[in-house]
Short mmCIF file of C-alpha atoms in Angstrom, two decimals:
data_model
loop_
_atom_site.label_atom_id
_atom_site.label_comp_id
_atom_site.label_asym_id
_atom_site.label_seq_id
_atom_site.Cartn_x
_atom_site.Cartn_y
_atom_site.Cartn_z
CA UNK P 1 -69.09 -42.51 -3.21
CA UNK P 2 -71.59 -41.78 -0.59
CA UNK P 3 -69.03 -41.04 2.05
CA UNK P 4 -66.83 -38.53 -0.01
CA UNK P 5 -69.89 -35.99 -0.49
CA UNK P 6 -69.28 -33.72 1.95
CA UNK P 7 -65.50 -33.21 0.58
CA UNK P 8 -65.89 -29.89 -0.80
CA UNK P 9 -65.10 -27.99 2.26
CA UNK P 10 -61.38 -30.10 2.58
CA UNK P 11 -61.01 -28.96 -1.11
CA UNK P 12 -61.38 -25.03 0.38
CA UNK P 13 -59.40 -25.72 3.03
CA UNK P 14 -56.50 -27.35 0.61
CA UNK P 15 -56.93 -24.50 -1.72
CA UNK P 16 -56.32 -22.04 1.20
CA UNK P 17 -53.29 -23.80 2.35
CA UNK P 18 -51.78 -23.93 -1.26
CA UNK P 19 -52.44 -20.42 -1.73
CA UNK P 20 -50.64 -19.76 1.81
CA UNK P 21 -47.52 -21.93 0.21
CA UNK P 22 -47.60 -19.70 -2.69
CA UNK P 23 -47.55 -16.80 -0.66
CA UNK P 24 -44.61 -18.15 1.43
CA UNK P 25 -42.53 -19.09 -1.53
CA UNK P 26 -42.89 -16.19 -3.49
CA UNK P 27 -42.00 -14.45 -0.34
CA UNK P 28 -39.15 -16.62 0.35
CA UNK P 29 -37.85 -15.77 -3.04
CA UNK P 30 -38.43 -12.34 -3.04
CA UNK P 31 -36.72 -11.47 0.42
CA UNK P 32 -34.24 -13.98 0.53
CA UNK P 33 -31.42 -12.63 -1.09
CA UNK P 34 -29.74 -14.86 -4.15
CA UNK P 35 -26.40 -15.89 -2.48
CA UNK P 36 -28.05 -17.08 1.16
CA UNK P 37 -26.91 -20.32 1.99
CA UNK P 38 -23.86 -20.66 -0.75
CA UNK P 39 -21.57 -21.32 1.47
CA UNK P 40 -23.17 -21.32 4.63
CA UNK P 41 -26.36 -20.06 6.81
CA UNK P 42 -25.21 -16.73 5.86
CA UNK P 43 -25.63 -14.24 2.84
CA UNK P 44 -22.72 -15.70 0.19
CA UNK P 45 -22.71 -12.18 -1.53
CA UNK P 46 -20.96 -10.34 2.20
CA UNK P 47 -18.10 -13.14 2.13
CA UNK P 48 -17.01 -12.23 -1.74
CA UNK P 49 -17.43 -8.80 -0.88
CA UNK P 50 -15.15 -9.18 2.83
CA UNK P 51 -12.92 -11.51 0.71
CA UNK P 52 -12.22 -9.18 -2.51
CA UNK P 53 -11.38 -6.15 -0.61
CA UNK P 54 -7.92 -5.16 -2.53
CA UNK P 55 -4.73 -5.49 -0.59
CA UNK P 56 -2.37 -2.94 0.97
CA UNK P 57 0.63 -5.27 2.35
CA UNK P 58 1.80 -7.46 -1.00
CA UNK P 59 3.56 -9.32 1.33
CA UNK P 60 7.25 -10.34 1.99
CA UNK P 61 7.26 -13.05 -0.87
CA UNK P 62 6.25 -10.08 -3.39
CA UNK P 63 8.77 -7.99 -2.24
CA UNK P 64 11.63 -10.83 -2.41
CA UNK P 65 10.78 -11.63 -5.96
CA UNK P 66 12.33 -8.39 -7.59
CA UNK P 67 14.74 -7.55 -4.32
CA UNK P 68 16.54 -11.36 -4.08
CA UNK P 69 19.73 -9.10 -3.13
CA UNK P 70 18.27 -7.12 -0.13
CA UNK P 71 16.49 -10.50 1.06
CA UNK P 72 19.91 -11.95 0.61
CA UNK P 73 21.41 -9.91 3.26
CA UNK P 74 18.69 -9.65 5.58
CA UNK P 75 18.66 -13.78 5.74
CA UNK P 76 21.96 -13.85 8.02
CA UNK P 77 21.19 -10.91 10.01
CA UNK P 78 19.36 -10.57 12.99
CA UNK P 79 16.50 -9.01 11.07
CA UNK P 80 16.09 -12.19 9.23
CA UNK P 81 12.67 -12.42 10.64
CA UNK P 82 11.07 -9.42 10.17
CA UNK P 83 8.99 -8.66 6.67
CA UNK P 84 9.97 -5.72 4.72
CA UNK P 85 6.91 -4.12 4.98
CA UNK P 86 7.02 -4.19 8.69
CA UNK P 87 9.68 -0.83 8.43
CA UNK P 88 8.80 -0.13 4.87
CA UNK P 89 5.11 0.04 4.92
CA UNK P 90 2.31 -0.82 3.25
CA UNK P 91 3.25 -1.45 -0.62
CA UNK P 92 0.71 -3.56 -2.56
CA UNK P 93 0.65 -0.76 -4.76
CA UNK P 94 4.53 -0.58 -5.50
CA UNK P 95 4.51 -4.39 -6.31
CA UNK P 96 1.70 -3.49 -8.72
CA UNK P 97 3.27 -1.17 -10.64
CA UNK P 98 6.82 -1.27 -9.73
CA UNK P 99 7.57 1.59 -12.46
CA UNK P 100 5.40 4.27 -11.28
CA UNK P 101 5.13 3.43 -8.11
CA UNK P 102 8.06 4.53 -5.63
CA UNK P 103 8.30 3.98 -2.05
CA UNK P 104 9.65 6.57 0.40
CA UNK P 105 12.50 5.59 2.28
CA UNK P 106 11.26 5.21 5.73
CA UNK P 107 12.98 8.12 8.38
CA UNK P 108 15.57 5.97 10.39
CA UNK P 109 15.46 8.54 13.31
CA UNK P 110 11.84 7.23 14.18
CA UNK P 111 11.59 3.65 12.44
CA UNK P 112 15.09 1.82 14.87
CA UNK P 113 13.45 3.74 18.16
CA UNK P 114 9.80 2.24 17.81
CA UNK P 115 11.16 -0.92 18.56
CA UNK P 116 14.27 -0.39 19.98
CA UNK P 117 13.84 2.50 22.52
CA UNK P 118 13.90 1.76 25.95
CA UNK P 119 10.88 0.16 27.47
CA UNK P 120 10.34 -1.61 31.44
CA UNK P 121 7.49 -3.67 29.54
CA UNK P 122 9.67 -5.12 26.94
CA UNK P 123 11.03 -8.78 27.41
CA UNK P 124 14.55 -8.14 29.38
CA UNK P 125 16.88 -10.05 25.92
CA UNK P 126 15.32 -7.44 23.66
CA UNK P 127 17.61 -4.99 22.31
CA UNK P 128 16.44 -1.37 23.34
CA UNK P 129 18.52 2.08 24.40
CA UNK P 130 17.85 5.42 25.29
CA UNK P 131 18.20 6.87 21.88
CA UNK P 132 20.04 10.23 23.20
CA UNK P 133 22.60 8.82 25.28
CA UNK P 134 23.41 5.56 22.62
CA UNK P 135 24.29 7.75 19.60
CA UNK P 136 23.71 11.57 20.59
CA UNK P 137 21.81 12.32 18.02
CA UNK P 138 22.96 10.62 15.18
CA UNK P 139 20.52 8.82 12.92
CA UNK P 140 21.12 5.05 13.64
CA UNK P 141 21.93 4.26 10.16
CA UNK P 142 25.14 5.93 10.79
CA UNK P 143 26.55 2.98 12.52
CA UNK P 144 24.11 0.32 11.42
CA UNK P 145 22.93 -1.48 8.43
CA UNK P 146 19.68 -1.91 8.70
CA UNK P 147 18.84 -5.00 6.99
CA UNK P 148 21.90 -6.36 9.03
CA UNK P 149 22.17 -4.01 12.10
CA UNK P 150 24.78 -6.54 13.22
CA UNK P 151 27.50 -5.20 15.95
CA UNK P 152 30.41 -5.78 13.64
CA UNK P 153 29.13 -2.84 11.82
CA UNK P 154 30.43 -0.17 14.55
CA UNK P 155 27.18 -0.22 16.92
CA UNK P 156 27.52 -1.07 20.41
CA UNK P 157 26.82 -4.79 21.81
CA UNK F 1 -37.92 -49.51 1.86
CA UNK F 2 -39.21 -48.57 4.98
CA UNK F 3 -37.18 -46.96 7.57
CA UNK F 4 -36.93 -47.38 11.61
CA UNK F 5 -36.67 -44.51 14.14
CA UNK F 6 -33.03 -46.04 14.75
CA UNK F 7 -31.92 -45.99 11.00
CA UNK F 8 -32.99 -42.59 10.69
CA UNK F 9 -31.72 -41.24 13.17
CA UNK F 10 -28.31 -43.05 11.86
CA UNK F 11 -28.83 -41.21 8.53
CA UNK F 12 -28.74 -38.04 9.92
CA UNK F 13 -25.15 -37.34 10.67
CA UNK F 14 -24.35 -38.54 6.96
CA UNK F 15 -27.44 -36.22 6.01
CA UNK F 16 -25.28 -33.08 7.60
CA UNK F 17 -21.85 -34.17 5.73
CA UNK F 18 -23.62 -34.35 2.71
CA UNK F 19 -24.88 -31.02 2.84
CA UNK F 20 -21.81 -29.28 3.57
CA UNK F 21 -20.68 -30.82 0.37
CA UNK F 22 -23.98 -29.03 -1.37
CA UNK F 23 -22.83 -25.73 -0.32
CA UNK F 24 -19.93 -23.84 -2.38
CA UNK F 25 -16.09 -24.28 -0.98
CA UNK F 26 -14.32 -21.70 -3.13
CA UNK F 27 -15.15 -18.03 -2.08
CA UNK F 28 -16.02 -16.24 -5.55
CA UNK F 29 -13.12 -14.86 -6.65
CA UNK F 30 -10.91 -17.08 -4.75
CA UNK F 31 -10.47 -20.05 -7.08
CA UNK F 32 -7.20 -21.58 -5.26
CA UNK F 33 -8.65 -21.05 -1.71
CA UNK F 34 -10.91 -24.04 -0.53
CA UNK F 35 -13.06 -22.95 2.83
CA UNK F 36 -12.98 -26.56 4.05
CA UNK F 37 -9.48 -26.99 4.14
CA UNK F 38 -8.43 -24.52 6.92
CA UNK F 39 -9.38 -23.65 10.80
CA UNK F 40 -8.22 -20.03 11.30
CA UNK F 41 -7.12 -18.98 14.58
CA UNK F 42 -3.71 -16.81 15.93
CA UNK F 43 -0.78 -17.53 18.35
CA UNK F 44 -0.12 -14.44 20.07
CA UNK F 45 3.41 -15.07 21.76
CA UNK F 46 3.87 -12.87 25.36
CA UNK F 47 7.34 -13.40 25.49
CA UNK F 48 8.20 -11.71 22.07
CA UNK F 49 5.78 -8.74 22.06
CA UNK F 50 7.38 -5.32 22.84
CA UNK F 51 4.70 -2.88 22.33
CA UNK F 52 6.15 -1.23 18.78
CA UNK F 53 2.32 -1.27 17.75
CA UNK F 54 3.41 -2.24 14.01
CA UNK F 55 0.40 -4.37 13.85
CA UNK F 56 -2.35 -1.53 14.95
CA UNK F 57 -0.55 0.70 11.74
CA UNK F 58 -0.59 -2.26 9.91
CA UNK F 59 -4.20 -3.23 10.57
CA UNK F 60 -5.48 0.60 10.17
CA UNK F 61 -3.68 0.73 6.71
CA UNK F 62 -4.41 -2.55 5.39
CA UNK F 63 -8.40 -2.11 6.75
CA UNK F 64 -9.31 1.68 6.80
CA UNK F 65 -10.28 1.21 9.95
CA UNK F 66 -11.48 4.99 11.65
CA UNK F 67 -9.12 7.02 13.08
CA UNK F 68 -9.98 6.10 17.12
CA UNK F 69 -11.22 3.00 16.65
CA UNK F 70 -9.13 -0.22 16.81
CA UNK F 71 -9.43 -3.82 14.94
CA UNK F 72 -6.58 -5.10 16.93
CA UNK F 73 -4.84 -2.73 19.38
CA UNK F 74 -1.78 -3.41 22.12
CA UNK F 75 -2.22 -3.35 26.09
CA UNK F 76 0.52 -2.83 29.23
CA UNK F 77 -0.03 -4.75 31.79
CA UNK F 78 1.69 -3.45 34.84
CA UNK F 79 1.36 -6.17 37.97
CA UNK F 80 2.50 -4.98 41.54
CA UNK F 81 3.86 -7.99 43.53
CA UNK F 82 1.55 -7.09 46.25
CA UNK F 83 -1.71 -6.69 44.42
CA UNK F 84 -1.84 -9.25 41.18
CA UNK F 85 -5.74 -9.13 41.20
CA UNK F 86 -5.88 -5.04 40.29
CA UNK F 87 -2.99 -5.02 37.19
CA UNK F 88 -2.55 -0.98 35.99
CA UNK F 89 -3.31 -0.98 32.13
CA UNK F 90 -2.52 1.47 29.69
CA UNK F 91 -3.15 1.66 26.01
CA UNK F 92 -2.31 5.47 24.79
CA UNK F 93 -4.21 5.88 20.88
CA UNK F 94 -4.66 2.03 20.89
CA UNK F 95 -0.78 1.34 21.35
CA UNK F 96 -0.47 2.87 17.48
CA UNK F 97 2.00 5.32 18.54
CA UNK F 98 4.10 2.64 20.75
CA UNK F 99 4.44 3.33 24.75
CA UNK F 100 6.15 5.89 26.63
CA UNK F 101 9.35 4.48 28.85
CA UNK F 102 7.41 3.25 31.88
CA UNK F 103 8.55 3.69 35.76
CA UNK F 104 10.53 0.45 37.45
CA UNK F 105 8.35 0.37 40.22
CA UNK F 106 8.62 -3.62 40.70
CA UNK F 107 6.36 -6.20 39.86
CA UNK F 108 6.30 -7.23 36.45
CA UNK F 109 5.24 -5.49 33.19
CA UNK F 110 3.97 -6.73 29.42
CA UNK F 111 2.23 -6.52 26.75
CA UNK F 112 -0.96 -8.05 25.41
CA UNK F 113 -1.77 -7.60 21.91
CA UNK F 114 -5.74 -7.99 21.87
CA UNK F 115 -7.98 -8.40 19.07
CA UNK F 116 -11.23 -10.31 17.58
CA UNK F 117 -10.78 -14.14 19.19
CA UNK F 118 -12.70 -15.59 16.11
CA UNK F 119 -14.47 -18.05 19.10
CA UNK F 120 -16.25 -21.07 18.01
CA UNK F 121 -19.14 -20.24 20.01
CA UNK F 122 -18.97 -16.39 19.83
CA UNK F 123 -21.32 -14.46 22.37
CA UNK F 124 -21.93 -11.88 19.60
CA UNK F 125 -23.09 -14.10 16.75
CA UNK F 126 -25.64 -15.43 18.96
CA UNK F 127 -27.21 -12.39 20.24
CA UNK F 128 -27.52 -10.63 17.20
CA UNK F 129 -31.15 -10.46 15.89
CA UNK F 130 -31.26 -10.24 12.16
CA UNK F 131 -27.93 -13.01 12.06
CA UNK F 132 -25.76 -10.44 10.40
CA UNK F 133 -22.68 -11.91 12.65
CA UNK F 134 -21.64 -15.10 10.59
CA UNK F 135 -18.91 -18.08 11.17
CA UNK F 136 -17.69 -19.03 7.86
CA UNK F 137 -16.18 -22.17 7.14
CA UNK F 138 -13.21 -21.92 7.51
CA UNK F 139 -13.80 -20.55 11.27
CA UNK F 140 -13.36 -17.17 10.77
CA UNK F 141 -16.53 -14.71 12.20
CA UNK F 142 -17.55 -11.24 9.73
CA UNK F 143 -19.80 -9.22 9.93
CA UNK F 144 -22.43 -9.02 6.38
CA UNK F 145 -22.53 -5.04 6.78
CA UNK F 146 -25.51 -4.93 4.26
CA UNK F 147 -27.41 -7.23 7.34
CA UNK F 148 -26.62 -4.95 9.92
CA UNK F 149 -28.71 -2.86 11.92
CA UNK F 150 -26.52 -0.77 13.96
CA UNK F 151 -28.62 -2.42 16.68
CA UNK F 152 -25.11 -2.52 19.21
CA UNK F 153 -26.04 -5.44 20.87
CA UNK F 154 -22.87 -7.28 19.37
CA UNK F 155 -20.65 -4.83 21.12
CA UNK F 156 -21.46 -5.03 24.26
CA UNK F 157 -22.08 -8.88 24.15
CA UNK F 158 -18.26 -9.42 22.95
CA UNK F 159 -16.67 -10.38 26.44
CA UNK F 160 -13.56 -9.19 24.92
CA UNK F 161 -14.43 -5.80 24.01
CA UNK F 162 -13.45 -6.33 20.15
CA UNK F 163 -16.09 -4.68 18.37
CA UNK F 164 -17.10 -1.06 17.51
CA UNK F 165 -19.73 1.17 15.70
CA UNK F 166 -18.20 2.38 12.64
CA UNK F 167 -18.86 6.22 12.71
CA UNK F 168 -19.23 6.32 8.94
CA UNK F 169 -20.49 2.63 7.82
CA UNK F 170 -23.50 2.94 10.56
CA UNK F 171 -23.00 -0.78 11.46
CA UNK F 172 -21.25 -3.17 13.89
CA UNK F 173 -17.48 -3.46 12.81
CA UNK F 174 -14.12 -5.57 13.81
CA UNK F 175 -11.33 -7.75 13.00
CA UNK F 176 -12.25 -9.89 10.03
CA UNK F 177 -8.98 -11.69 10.43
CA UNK F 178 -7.95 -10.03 7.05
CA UNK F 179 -10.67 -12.43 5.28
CA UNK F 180 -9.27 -10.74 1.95
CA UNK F 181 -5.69 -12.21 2.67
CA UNK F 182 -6.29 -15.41 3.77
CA UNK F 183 -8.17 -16.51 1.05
CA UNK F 184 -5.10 -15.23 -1.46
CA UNK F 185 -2.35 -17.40 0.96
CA UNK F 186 -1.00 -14.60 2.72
CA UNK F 187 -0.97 -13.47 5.85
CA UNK F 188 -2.83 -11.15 7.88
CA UNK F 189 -1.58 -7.26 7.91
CA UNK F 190 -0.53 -7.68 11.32
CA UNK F 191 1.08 -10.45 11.33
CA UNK F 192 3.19 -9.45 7.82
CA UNK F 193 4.00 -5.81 10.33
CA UNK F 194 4.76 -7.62 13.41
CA UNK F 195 8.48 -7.19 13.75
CA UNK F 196 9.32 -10.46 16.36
CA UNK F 197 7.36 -12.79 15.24
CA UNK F 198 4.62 -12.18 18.22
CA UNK F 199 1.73 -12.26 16.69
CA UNK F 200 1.02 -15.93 13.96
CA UNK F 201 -1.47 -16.42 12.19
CA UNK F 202 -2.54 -20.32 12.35
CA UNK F 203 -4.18 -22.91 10.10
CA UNK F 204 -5.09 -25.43 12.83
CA UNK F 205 -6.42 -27.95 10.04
CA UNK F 206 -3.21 -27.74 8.42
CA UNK F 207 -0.90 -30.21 9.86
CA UNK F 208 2.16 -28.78 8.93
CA UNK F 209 1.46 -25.89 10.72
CA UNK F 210 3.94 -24.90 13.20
CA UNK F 211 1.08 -24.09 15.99
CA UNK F 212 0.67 -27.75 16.45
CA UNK F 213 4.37 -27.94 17.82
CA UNK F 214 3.92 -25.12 19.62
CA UNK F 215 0.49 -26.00 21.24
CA UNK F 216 2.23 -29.39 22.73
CA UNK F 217 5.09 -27.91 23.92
CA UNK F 218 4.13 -24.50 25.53
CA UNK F 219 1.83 -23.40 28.42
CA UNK F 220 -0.73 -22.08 25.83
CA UNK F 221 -4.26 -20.38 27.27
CA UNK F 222 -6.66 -18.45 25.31
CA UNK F 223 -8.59 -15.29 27.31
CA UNK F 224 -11.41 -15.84 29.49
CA UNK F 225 -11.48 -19.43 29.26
CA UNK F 226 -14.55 -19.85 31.87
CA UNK F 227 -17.05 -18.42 29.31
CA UNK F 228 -16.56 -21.18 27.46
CA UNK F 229 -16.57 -18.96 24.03
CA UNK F 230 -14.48 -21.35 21.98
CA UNK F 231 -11.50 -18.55 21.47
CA UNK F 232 -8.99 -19.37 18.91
CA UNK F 233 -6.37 -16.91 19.89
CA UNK F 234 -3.98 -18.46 21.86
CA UNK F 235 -1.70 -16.24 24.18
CA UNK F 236 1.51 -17.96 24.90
CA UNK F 237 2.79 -16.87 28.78
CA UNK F 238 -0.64 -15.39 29.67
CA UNK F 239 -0.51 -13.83 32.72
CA UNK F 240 -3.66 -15.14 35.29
CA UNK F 241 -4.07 -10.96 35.65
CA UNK F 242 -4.73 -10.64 32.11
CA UNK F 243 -8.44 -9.46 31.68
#
């Protein structure tokens, strides 16, 4: 045992490292908040949060759920691509609570000319006119069916 | 059993898989949405933009992003024939309101719908000091606004100008590629707005994807390639003017 007499000193020095470890862990758990490194190097609390955020577009499959009919008649047209909400607007709300919540009928005058007015930057096949010389005024709707603004309807080709 | 340097260092890789599986894969709240199974990223299509702006509305509605600030927001490009380096760009309120008519004045003229690039290697994730910038799994980059600092240095490390203070929020702020949508199955509030199909959103691990098609058979780039920033939004017909 004669060699292991002088081993108190190691013992301090172990004792002040394990009180160091303490100290770091207790640390550790006090800063560190609960949901670090759930799903990634990264606090797992700010994804749920970014990730719960409620909606504002339901999105097209919502809206062709109760409106088969509309959806129907847009399929054949050349607006088959577009989403309803795209003219309609935002209406997460409406597919909540279909009842109480009504959505405004969106003002044809400036919904056909935001994509359809004249523009040098748009790609040349696109459909645009001047508004004022195409219908003189008249709200677009006149002529055209929206979900199916097809030419047969009376507009120009 | 005792170990050499070699079968250690072998052990590693399976070390790394196996800790991915340790970590969670559904998003609290999200019980149908599994992190690993999707690579988020956007095909933004030249040819079919025309400058409407449906998808700046759509992203200040869906996001309550600040009146003056911009998630996503549209650009003109005019390009004289004579002078392709120096292209004229315009982008009145963002591109919200849409554009006015434009003078023929030859050359060419588009638009570039610009936004957060989600990049694999993102300049602003790696500069920011407290690591409030974070790539989730699924390859999508947010911001933890609790982490924040308001410390800017994000903003003006973005190459692709993207981000912006939020006036009210006191923190970094930008696209989170409409993290709250994604993880439902639907699509992101511009892409639901955009009226031609310009703007896709795009599950690269998904195989049925359509992007994959597109990718082999189109002349595909993504912005800035030389900084090597790992962008995943990929601008079909990208002009070489396009900043």
């Amino acid at each position: 045992m004669g060699e292991f007499k002088d081993i108190a000193h190691l013992i301090r020095l172990a004792g002040v490292f394990l009180l160091g470890l303490i100290f770091f862990l207790v640390f550790r758990s006090v800063t560190i908040p609960k949901s670090f490194g759930r799903y990634g190097p990264f606090r797992g609390a700010a994804l749920v949060e970014l990730s719960s955020r409620p909606l504002s577009f339901a999105g097209h499959a919502a809206c062709e759920n109760c409106h088969p009919d509309v959806a129907a008649l847009k399929a054949n047209g050349v607006h088959k691509s577009l989403n309803c909400e795209s003219c309609h607007g935002p209406l997460a709300k409406h597919a909540d609570d279909p009842g109480n919540v009504k959505p405004v009928l969106p003002d044809v005058a400036q919904l056909c000319i935001r994509c359809h007015s004249e523009n040098i930057a748009k790609p040349a096949g696109f459909p645009q006119v001047n508004a004022k010389e195409h219908s003189g005024g008249q709200a677009c709707n006149t002529c055209h069916q929206p979900h199916s603004p097809g030419f047969d309807a009376g507009g120009k080709k | 059993m005792i170990l050499n340097r070699r079968q250690i260092l072998l052990l590693l890789p399976a070390a790394a898989v196996a800790w991915d599986s340790v970590l969670a894969d559904n998003p609290e709240g999200s019980p149908n949405y599994k992190m690993s199974e999707h690579w988020w990223g956007m095909l933004i299509d030249i040819t079919k933009c025309i400058g409407c702006g449906s998808c700046v509305r759509a992203c200040e509605m869906e996001n309550d992003v600040p009146e003056g600030y911009f998630r996503t927001w549209v650009e003109r490009y005019h390009v004289s024939d004579w002078h392709i380096e120096n292209p004229e760009v315009d982008s009145p309120n963002g591109g919200m309101d849409g554009f006015p008519p434009g003078k023929a004045e030859g050359g060419k003229n588009f638009f570039v719908p610009k936004m957060c690039n989600h990049c694999v290697d993102s300049p602003c994730s790696q500069v920011c000091p407290v690591g409030a910038t974070f790539h989730t799994p699924d390859g999508v980059v947010l911001v933890d606004y609790d982490y924040c600092l308001g410390c800017r240095y994000c903003i003006q490390a973005c190459p692709y100008g993207c981000r912006f203070f939020h006036p009210k929020k006191h923190t970094a702020d930008k696209c989170t590629l409409c993290y709250h949508r994604i993880t439902k199955g639907l699509t992101t509030a511009c892409c639901e707005a955009c009226p031609t199909g310009a703007r896709q959103l795009a599950d690269l691990k998904n195989p049925n994807d359509p992007i994959h098609a597109f990718l082999k058979t189109h002349s595909v780039q993504v912005l800035k390639p030389h900084l090597a920033t790992g962008s995943k939004l990929f601008y079909n017909s990208l002009d070489g003017s396009v900043r």
